[in-house]
PDB file of C-alpha atoms in Angstrom:
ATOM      1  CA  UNK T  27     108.777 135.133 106.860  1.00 63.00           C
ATOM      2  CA  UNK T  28     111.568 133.385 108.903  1.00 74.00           C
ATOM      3  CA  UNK T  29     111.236 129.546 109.120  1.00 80.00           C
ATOM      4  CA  UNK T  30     109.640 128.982 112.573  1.00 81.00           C
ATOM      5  CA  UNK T  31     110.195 125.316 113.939  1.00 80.00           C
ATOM      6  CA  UNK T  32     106.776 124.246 115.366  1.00 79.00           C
ATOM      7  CA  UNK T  33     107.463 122.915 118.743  1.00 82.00           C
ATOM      8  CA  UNK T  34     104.577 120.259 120.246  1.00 88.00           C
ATOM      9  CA  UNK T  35     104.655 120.588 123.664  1.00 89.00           C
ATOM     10  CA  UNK T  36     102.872 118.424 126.705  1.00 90.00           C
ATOM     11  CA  UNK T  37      99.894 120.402 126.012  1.00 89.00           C
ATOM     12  CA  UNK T  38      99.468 119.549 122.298  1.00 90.00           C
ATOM     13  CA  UNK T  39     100.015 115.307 123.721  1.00 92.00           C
ATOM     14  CA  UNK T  40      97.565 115.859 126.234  1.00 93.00           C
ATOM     15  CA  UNK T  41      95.164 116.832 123.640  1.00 94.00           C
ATOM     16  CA  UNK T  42      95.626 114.962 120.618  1.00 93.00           C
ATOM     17  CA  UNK T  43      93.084 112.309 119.581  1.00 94.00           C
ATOM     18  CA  UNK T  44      93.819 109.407 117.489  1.00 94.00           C
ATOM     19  CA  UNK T  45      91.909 108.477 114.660  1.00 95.00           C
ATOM     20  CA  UNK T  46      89.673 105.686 114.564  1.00 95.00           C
ATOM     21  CA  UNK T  47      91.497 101.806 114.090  1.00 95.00           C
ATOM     22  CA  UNK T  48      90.086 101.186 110.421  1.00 94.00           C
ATOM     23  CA  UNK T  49      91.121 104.807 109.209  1.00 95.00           C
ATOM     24  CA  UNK T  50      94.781 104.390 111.218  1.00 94.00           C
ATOM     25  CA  UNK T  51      94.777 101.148 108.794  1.00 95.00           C
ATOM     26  CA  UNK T  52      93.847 102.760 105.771  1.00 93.00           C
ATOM     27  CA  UNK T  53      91.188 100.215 105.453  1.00 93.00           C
ATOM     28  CA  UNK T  54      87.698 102.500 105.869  1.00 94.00           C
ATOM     29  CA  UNK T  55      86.816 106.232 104.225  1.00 94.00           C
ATOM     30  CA  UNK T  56      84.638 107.379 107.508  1.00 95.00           C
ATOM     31  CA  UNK T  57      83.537 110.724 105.372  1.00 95.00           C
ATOM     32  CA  UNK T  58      82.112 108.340 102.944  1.00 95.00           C
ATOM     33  CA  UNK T  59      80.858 105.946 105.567  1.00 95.00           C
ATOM     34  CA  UNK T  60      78.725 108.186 107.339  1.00 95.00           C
ATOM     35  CA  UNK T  61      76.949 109.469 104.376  1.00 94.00           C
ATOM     36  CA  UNK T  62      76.610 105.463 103.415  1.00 95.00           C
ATOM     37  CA  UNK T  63      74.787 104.475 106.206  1.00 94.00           C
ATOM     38  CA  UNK T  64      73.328 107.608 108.247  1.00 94.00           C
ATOM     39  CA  UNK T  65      69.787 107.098 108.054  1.00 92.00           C
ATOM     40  CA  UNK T  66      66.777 109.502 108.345  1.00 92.00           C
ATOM     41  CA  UNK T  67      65.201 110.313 111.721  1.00 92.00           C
ATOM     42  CA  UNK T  68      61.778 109.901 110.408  1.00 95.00           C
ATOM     43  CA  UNK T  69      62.240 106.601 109.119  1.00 92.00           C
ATOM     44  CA  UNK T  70      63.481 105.225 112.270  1.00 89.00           C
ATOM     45  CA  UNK T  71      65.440 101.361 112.300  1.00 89.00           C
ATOM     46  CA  UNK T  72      64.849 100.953 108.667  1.00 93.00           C
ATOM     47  CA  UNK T  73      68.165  99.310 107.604  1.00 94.00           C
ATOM     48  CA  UNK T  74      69.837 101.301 104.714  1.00 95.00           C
ATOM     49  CA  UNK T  75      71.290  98.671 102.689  1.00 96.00           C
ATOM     50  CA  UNK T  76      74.610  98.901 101.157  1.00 96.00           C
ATOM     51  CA  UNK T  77      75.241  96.625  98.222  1.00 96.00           C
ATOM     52  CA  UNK T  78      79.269  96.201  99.041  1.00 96.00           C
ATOM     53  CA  UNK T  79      82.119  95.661  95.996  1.00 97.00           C
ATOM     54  CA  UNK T  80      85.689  94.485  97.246  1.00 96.00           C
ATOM     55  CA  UNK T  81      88.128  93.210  94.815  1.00 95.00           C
ATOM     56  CA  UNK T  82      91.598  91.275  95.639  1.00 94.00           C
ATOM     57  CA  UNK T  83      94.152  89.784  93.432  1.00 94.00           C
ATOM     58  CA  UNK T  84      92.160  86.552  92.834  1.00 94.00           C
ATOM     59  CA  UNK T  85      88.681  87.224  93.990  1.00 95.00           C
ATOM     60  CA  UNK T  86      85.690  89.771  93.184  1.00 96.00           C
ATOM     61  CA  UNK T  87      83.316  90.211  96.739  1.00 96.00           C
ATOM     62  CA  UNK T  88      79.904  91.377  96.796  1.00 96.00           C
ATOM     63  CA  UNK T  89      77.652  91.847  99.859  1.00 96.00           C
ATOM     64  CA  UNK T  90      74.457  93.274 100.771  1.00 96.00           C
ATOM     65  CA  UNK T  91      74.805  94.931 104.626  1.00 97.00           C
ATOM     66  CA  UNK T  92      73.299  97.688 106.401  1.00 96.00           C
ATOM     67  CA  UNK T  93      74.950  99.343 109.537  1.00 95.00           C
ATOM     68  CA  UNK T  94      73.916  98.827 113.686  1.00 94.00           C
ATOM     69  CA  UNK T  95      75.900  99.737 116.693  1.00 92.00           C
ATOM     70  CA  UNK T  96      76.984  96.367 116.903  1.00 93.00           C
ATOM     71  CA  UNK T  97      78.523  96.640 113.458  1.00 93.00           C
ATOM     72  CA  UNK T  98      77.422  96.266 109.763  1.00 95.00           C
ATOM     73  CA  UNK T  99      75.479  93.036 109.135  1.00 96.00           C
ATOM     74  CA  UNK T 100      75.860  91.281 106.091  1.00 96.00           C
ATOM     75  CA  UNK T 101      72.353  89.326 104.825  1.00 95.00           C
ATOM     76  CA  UNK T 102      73.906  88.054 101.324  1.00 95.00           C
ATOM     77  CA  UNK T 103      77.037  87.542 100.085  1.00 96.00           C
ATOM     78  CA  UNK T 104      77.848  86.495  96.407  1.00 96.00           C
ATOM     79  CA  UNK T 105      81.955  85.385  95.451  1.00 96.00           C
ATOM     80  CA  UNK T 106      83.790  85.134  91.781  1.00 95.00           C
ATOM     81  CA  UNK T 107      85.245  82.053  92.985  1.00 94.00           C
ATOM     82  CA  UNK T 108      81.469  80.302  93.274  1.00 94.00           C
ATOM     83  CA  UNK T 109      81.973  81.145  89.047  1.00 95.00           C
ATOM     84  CA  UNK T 110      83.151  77.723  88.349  1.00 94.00           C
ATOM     85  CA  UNK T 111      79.858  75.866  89.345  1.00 94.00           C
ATOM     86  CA  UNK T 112      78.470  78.369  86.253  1.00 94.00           C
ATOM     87  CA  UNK T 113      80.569  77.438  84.172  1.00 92.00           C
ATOM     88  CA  UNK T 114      83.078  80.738  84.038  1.00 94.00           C
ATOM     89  CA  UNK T 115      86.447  77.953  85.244  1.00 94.00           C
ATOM     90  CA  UNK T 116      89.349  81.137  84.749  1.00 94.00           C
ATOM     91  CA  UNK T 117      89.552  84.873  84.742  1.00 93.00           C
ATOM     92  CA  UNK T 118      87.728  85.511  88.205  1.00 94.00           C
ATOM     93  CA  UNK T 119      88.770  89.057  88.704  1.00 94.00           C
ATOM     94  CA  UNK T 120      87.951  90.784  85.274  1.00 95.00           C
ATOM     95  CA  UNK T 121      85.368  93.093  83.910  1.00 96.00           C
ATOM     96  CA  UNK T 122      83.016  90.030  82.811  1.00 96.00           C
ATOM     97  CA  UNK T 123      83.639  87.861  86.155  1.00 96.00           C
ATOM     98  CA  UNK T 124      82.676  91.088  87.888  1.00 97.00           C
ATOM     99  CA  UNK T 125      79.158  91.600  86.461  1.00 96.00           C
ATOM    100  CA  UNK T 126      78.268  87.927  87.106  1.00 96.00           C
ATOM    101  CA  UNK T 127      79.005  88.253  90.385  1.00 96.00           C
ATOM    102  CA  UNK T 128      76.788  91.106  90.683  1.00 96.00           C
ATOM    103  CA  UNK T 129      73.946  89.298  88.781  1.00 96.00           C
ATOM    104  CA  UNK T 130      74.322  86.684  91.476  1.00 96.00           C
ATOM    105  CA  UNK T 131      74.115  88.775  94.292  1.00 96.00           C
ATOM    106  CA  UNK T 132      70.809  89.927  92.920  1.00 96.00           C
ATOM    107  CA  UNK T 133      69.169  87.075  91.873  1.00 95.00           C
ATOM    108  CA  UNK T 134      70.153  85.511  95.265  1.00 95.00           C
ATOM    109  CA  UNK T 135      69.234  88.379  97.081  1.00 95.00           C
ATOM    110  CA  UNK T 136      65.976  88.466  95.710  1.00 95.00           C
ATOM    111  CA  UNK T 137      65.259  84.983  95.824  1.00 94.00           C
ATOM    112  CA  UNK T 138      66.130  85.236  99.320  1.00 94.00           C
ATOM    113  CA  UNK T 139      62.990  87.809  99.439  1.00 94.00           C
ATOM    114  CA  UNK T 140      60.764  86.094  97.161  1.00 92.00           C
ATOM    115  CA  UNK T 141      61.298  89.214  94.635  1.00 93.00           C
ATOM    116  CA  UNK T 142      62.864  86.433  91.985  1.00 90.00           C
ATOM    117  CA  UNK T 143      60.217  86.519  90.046  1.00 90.00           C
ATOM    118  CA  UNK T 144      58.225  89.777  90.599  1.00 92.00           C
ATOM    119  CA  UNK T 145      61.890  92.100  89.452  1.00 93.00           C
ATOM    120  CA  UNK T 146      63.277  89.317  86.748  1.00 91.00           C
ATOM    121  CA  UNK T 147      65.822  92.282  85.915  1.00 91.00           C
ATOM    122  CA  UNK T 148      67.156  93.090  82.089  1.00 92.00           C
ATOM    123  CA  UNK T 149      67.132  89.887  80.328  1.00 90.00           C
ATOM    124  CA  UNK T 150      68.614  91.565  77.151  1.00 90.00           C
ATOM    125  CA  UNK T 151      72.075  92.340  78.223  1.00 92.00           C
ATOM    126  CA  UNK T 152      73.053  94.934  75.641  1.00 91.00           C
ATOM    127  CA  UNK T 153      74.852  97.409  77.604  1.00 90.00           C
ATOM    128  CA  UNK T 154      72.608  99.628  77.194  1.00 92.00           C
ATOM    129  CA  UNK T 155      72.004 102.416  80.317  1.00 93.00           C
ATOM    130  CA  UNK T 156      69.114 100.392  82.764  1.00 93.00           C
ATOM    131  CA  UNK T 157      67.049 101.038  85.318  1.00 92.00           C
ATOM    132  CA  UNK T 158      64.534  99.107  87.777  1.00 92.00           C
ATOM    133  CA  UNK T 159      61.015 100.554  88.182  1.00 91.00           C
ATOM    134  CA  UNK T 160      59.132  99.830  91.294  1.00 91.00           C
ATOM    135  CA  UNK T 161      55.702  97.930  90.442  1.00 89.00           C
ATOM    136  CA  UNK T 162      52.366  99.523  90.868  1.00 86.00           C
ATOM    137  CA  UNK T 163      50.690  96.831  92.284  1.00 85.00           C
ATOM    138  CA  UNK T 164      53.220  95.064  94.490  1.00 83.00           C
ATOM    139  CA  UNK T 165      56.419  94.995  96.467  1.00 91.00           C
ATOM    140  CA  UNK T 166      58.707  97.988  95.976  1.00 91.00           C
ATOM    141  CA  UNK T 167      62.156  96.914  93.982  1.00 93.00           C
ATOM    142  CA  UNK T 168      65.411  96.562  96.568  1.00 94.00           C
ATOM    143  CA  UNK T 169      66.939  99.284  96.717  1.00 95.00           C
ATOM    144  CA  UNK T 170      70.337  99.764  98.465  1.00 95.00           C
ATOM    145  CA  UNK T 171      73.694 102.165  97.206  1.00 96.00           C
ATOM    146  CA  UNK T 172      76.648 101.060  96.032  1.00 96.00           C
ATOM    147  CA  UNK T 173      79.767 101.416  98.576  1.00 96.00           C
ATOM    148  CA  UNK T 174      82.932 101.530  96.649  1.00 95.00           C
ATOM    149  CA  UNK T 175      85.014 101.952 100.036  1.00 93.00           C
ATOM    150  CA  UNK T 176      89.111 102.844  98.206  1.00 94.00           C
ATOM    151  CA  UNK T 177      88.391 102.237  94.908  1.00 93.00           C
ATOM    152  CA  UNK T 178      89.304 104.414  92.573  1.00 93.00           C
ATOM    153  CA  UNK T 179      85.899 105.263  90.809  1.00 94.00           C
ATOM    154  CA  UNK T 180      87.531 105.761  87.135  1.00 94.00           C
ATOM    155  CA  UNK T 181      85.630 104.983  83.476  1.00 93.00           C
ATOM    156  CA  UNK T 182      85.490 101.126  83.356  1.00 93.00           C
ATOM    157  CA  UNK T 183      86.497 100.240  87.234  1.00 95.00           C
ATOM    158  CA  UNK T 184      85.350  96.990  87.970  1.00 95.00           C
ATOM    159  CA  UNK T 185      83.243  98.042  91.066  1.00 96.00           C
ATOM    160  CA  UNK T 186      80.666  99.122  88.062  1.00 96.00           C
ATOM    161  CA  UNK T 187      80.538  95.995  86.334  1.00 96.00           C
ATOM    162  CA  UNK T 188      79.031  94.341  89.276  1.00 96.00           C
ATOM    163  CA  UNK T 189      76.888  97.260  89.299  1.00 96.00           C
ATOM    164  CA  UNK T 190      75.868  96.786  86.471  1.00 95.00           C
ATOM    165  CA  UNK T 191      75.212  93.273  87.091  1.00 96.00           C
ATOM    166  CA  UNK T 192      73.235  93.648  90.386  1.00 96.00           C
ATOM    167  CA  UNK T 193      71.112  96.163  88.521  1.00 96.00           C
ATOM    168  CA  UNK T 194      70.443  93.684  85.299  1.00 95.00           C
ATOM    169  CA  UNK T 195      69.696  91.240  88.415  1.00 94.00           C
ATOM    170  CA  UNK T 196      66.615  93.416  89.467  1.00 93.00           C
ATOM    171  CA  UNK T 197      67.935  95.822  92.030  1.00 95.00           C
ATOM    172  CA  UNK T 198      67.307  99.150  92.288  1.00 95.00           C
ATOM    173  CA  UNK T 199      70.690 101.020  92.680  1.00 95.00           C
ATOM    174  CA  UNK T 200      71.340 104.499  91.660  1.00 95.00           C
ATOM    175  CA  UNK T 201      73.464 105.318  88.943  1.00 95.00           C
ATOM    176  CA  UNK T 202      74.584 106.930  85.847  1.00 94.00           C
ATOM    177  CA  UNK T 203      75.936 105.572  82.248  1.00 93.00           C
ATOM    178  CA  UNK T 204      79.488 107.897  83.386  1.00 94.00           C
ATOM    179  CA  UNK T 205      81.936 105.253  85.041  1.00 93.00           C
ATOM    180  CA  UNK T 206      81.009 102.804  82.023  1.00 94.00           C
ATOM    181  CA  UNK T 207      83.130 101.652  79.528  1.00 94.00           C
ATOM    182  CA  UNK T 208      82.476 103.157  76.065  1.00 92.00           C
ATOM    183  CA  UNK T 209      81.212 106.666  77.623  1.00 93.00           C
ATOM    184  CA  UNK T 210      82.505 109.609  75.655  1.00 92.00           C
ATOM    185  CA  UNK T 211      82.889 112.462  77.916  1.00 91.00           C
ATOM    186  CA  UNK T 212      83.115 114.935  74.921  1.00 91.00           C
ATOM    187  CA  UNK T 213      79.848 113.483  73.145  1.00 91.00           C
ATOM    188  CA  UNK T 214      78.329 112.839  76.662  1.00 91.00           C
ATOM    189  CA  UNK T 215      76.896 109.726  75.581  1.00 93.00           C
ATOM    190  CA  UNK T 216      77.274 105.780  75.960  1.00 92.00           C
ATOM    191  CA  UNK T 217      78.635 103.702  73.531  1.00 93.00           C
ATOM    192  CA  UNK T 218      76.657 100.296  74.117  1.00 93.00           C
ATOM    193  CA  UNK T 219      78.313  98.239  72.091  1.00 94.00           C
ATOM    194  CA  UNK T 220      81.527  98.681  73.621  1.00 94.00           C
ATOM    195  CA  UNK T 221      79.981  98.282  77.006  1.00 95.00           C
ATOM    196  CA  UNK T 222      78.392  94.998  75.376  1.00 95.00           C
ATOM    197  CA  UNK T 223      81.835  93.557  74.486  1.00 95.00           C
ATOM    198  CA  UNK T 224      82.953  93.934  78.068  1.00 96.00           C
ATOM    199  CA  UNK T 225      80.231  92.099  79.905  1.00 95.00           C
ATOM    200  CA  UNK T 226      80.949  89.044  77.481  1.00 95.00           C
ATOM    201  CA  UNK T 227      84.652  89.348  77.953  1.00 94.00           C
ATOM    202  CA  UNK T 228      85.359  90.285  74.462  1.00 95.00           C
ATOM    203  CA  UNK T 229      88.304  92.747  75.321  1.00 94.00           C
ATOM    204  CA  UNK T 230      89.809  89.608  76.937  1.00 95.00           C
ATOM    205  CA  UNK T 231      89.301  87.997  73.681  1.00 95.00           C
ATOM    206  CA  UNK T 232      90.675  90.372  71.256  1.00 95.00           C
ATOM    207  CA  UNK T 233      93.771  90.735  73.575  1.00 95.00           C
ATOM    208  CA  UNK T 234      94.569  87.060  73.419  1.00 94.00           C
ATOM    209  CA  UNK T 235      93.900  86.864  69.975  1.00 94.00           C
ATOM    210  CA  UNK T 236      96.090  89.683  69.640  1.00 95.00           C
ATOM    211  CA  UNK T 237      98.934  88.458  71.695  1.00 94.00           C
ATOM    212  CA  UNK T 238      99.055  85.122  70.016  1.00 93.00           C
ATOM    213  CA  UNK T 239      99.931  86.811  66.776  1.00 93.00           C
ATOM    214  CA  UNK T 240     102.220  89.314  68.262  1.00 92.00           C
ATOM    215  CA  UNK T 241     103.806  86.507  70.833  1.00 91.00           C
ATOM    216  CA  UNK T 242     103.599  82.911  70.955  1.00 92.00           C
ATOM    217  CA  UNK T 243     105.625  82.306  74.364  1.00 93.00           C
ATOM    218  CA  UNK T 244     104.042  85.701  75.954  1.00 94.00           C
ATOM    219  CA  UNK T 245     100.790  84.021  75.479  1.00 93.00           C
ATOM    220  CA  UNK T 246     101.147  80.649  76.597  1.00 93.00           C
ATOM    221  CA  UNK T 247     102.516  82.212  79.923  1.00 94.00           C
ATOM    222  CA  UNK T 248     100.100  85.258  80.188  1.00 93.00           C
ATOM    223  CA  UNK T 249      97.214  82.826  79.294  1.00 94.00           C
ATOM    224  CA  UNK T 250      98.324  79.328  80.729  1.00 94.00           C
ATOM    225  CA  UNK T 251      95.255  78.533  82.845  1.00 94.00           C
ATOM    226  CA  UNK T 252      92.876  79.421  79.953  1.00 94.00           C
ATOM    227  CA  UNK T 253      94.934  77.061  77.314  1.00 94.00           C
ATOM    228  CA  UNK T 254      94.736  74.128  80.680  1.00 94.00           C
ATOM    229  CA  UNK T 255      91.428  74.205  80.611  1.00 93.00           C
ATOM    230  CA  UNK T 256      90.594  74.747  77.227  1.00 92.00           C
ATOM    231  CA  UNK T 257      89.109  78.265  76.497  1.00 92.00           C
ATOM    232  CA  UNK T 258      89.912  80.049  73.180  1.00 93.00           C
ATOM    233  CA  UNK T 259      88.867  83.339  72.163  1.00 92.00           C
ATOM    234  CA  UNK T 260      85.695  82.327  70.071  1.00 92.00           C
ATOM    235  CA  UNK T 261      84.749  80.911  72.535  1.00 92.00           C
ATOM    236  CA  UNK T 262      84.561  83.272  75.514  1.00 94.00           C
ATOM    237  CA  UNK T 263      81.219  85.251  74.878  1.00 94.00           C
ATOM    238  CA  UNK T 264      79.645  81.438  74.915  1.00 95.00           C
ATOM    239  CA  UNK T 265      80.522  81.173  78.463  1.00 95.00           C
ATOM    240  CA  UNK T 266      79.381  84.183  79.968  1.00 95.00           C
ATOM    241  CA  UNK T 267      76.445  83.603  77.990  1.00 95.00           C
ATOM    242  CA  UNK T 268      76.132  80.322  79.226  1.00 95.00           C
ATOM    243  CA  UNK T 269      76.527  81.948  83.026  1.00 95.00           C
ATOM    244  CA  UNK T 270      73.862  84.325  83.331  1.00 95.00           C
ATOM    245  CA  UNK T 271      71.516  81.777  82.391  1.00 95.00           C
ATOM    246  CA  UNK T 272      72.630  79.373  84.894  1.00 95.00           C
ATOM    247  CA  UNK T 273      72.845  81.980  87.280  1.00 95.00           C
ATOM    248  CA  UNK T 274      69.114  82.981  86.886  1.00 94.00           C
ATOM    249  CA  UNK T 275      67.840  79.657  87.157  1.00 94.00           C
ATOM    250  CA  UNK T 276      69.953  78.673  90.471  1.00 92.00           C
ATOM    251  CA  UNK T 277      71.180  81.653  92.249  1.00 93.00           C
ATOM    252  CA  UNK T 278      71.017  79.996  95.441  1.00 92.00           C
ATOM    253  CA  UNK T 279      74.447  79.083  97.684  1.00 89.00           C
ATOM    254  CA  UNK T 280      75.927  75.728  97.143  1.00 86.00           C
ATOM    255  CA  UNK T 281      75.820  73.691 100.361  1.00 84.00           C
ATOM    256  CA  UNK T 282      79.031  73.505 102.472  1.00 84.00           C
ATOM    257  CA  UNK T 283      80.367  69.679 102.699  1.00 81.00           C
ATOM    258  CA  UNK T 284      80.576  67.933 105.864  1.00 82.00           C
ATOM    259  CA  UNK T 285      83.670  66.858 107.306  1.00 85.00           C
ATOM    260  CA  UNK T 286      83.908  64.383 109.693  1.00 86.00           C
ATOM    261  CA  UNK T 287      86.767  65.390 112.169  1.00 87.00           C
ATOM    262  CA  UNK T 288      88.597  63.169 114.202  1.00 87.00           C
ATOM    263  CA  UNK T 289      89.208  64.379 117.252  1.00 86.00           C
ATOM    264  CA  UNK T 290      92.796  63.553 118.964  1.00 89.00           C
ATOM    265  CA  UNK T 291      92.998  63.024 123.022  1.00 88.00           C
ATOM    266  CA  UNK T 292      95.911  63.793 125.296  1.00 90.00           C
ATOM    267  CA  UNK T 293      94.862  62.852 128.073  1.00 91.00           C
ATOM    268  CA  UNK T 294      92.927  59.633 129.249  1.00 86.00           C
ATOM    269  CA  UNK T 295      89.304  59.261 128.839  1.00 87.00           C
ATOM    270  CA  UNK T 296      87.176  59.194 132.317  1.00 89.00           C
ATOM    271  CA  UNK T 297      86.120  55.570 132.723  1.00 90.00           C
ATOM    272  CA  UNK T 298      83.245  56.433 135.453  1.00 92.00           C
ATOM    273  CA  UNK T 299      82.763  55.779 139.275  1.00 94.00           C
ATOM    274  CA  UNK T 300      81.756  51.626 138.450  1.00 94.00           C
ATOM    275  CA  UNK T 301      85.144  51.309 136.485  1.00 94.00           C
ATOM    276  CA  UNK T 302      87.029  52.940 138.844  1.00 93.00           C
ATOM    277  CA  UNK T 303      85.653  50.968 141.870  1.00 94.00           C
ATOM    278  CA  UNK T 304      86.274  47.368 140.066  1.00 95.00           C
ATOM    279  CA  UNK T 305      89.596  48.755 139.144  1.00 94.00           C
ATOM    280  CA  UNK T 306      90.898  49.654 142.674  1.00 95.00           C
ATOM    281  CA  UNK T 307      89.192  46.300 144.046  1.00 95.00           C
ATOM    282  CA  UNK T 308      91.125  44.022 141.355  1.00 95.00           C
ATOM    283  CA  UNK T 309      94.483  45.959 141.983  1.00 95.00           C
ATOM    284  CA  UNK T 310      93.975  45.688 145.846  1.00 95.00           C
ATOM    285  CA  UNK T 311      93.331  41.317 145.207  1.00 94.00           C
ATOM    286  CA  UNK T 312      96.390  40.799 143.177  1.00 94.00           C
ATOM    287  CA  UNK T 313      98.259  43.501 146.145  1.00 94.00           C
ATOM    288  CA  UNK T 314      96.698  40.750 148.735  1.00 92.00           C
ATOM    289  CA  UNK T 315      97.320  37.829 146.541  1.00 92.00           C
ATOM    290  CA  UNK T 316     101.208  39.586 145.954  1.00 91.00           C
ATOM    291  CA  UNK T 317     101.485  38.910 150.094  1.00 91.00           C
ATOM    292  CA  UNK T 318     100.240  35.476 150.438  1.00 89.00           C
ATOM    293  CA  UNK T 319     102.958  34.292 148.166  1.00 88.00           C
ATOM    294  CA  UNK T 320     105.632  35.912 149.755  1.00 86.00           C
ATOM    295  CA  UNK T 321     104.641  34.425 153.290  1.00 82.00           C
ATOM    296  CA  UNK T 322     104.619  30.970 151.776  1.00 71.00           C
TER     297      UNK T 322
END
């Protein structure tokens, strides 16, 4: 077949539809979207709650949001950078930093619900596949879906440490042992212990161990903030450790500090009606006293 230049004409313009902003940015997947937060006719307003993963280069966000007209609004919010108050000062973005942040969500989440202490979660973190049961006699557990939005969903992504986290929190997510680390796809099973060592941060460990053998100056650059503050390899699991347990006992938002704000004026300040009556009387005397010198 002959190459045959397609020609768009006024017709095909005066047709053509643009996407919607946030696909035209890249920024929102609306075939995932809609099956996120479409919900059933016969259960009417109930919000379908989305528990939210976003990762940057310095900071791990997780939200819990549900979708209106108006737009999608957020009821809890948990950051990696709140990590220092628990004790986790460096790495905010990896696989460990990841699952607290999705432990806090939870516990905050539920706290904010008064489900704290009726879903306490999995205590035993042994990376083992878990699951929240709703109580007989009780409130149902939380449930809500993870949203992903452009992640690549891959064996190990971060988006399923916090996951994992939310769900050892006491939420009720659904999920499978697939996307964690230390799942053989030929075997079809989990390895736990593997899974285990990345919720404590051990890869982190064995790499820097590794690396200060291999490299001396590679890891005093690589690993500069860690050797600042003082964190060695033995003593990473220690911290996490450390973290979930503060985490559980005070989930709750840190309160913002006031600032007292000066404000600057440009212009002058309005001095009022008396003010401006005594000041147009004493300029008009010393105008009249001004005269009476003159004539003498």
């Amino acid at each position: 077949m002959p190459f045959v230049k397609v020609v768009k004409n006024k017709a095909y313009f005066k047709r053509f539809q643009v996407k919607f902003r946030r696909r035209r940015e890249g920024k929102t997947d609306y075939f995932a979207r809609k099956r996120l937060v479409v919900q059933d006719k016969n259960k009417y307003n109930t919000p379908k709650y989305r528990m939210i993963v976003r990762s940057s280069n310095t900071n791990i966000c997780c939200q819990i949001a549900y979708a209106r007209l108006e737009g999608d609004i957020v009821i809890c919010a948990a950051y990696s950078h709140e990590l220092p108050r628990y004790g986790v000062k460096v790495g905010l973005t990896n696989y460990a930093a990841s699952y607290c942040t999705g432990l806090l969500l939870a516990r905050r989440i539920l706290q904010k619900f008064s489900l704290d202490s009726v879903y306490e979660g999995n205590k035993e973190i042994n990376g083992e596949m878990y699951c929240v049961e709703d109580n007989d006699d009780g409130p149902g557990a939380f449930r809500a879906c993870l949203d992903v939005g452009l992640a690549r969903t891959s064996t190990g992504a971060k988006v399923f440490a916090a996951l994992k986290g939310a769900v050892d929190g006491g939420l009720d997510i659904p999920h499978s042992e697939k996307r964690f680390p230390g799942y053989d796809n030929e075997s079809k099973s989990l390895n736990a212990d593997v899974h285990r060592a990345h919720i404590f941060g051990q890869h982190v460990a064995d790499y820097m161990k590794s690396l200060a053998e291999e490299d001396e100056e590679a890891f005093k650059k690589q690993f500069s903030r860690y050797i600042k503050v003082g964190v060695t390899a033995d003593a990473i699991e220690d911290i996490y450790k450390k973290a979930h347990a503060a985490i559980r006992a005070d989930p709750s938002a840190a309160a913002k500090a006031g600032k007292t704000v000066t404000k600057k004026r440009w212009t002058a300040a309005k001095i009022g009606l008396e003010a401006r009556k005594a000041k147009i009387a004493a300029t008009k005397a010393a105008f009249l006293a001004q005269i009476e010198d003159q004539k003498d």
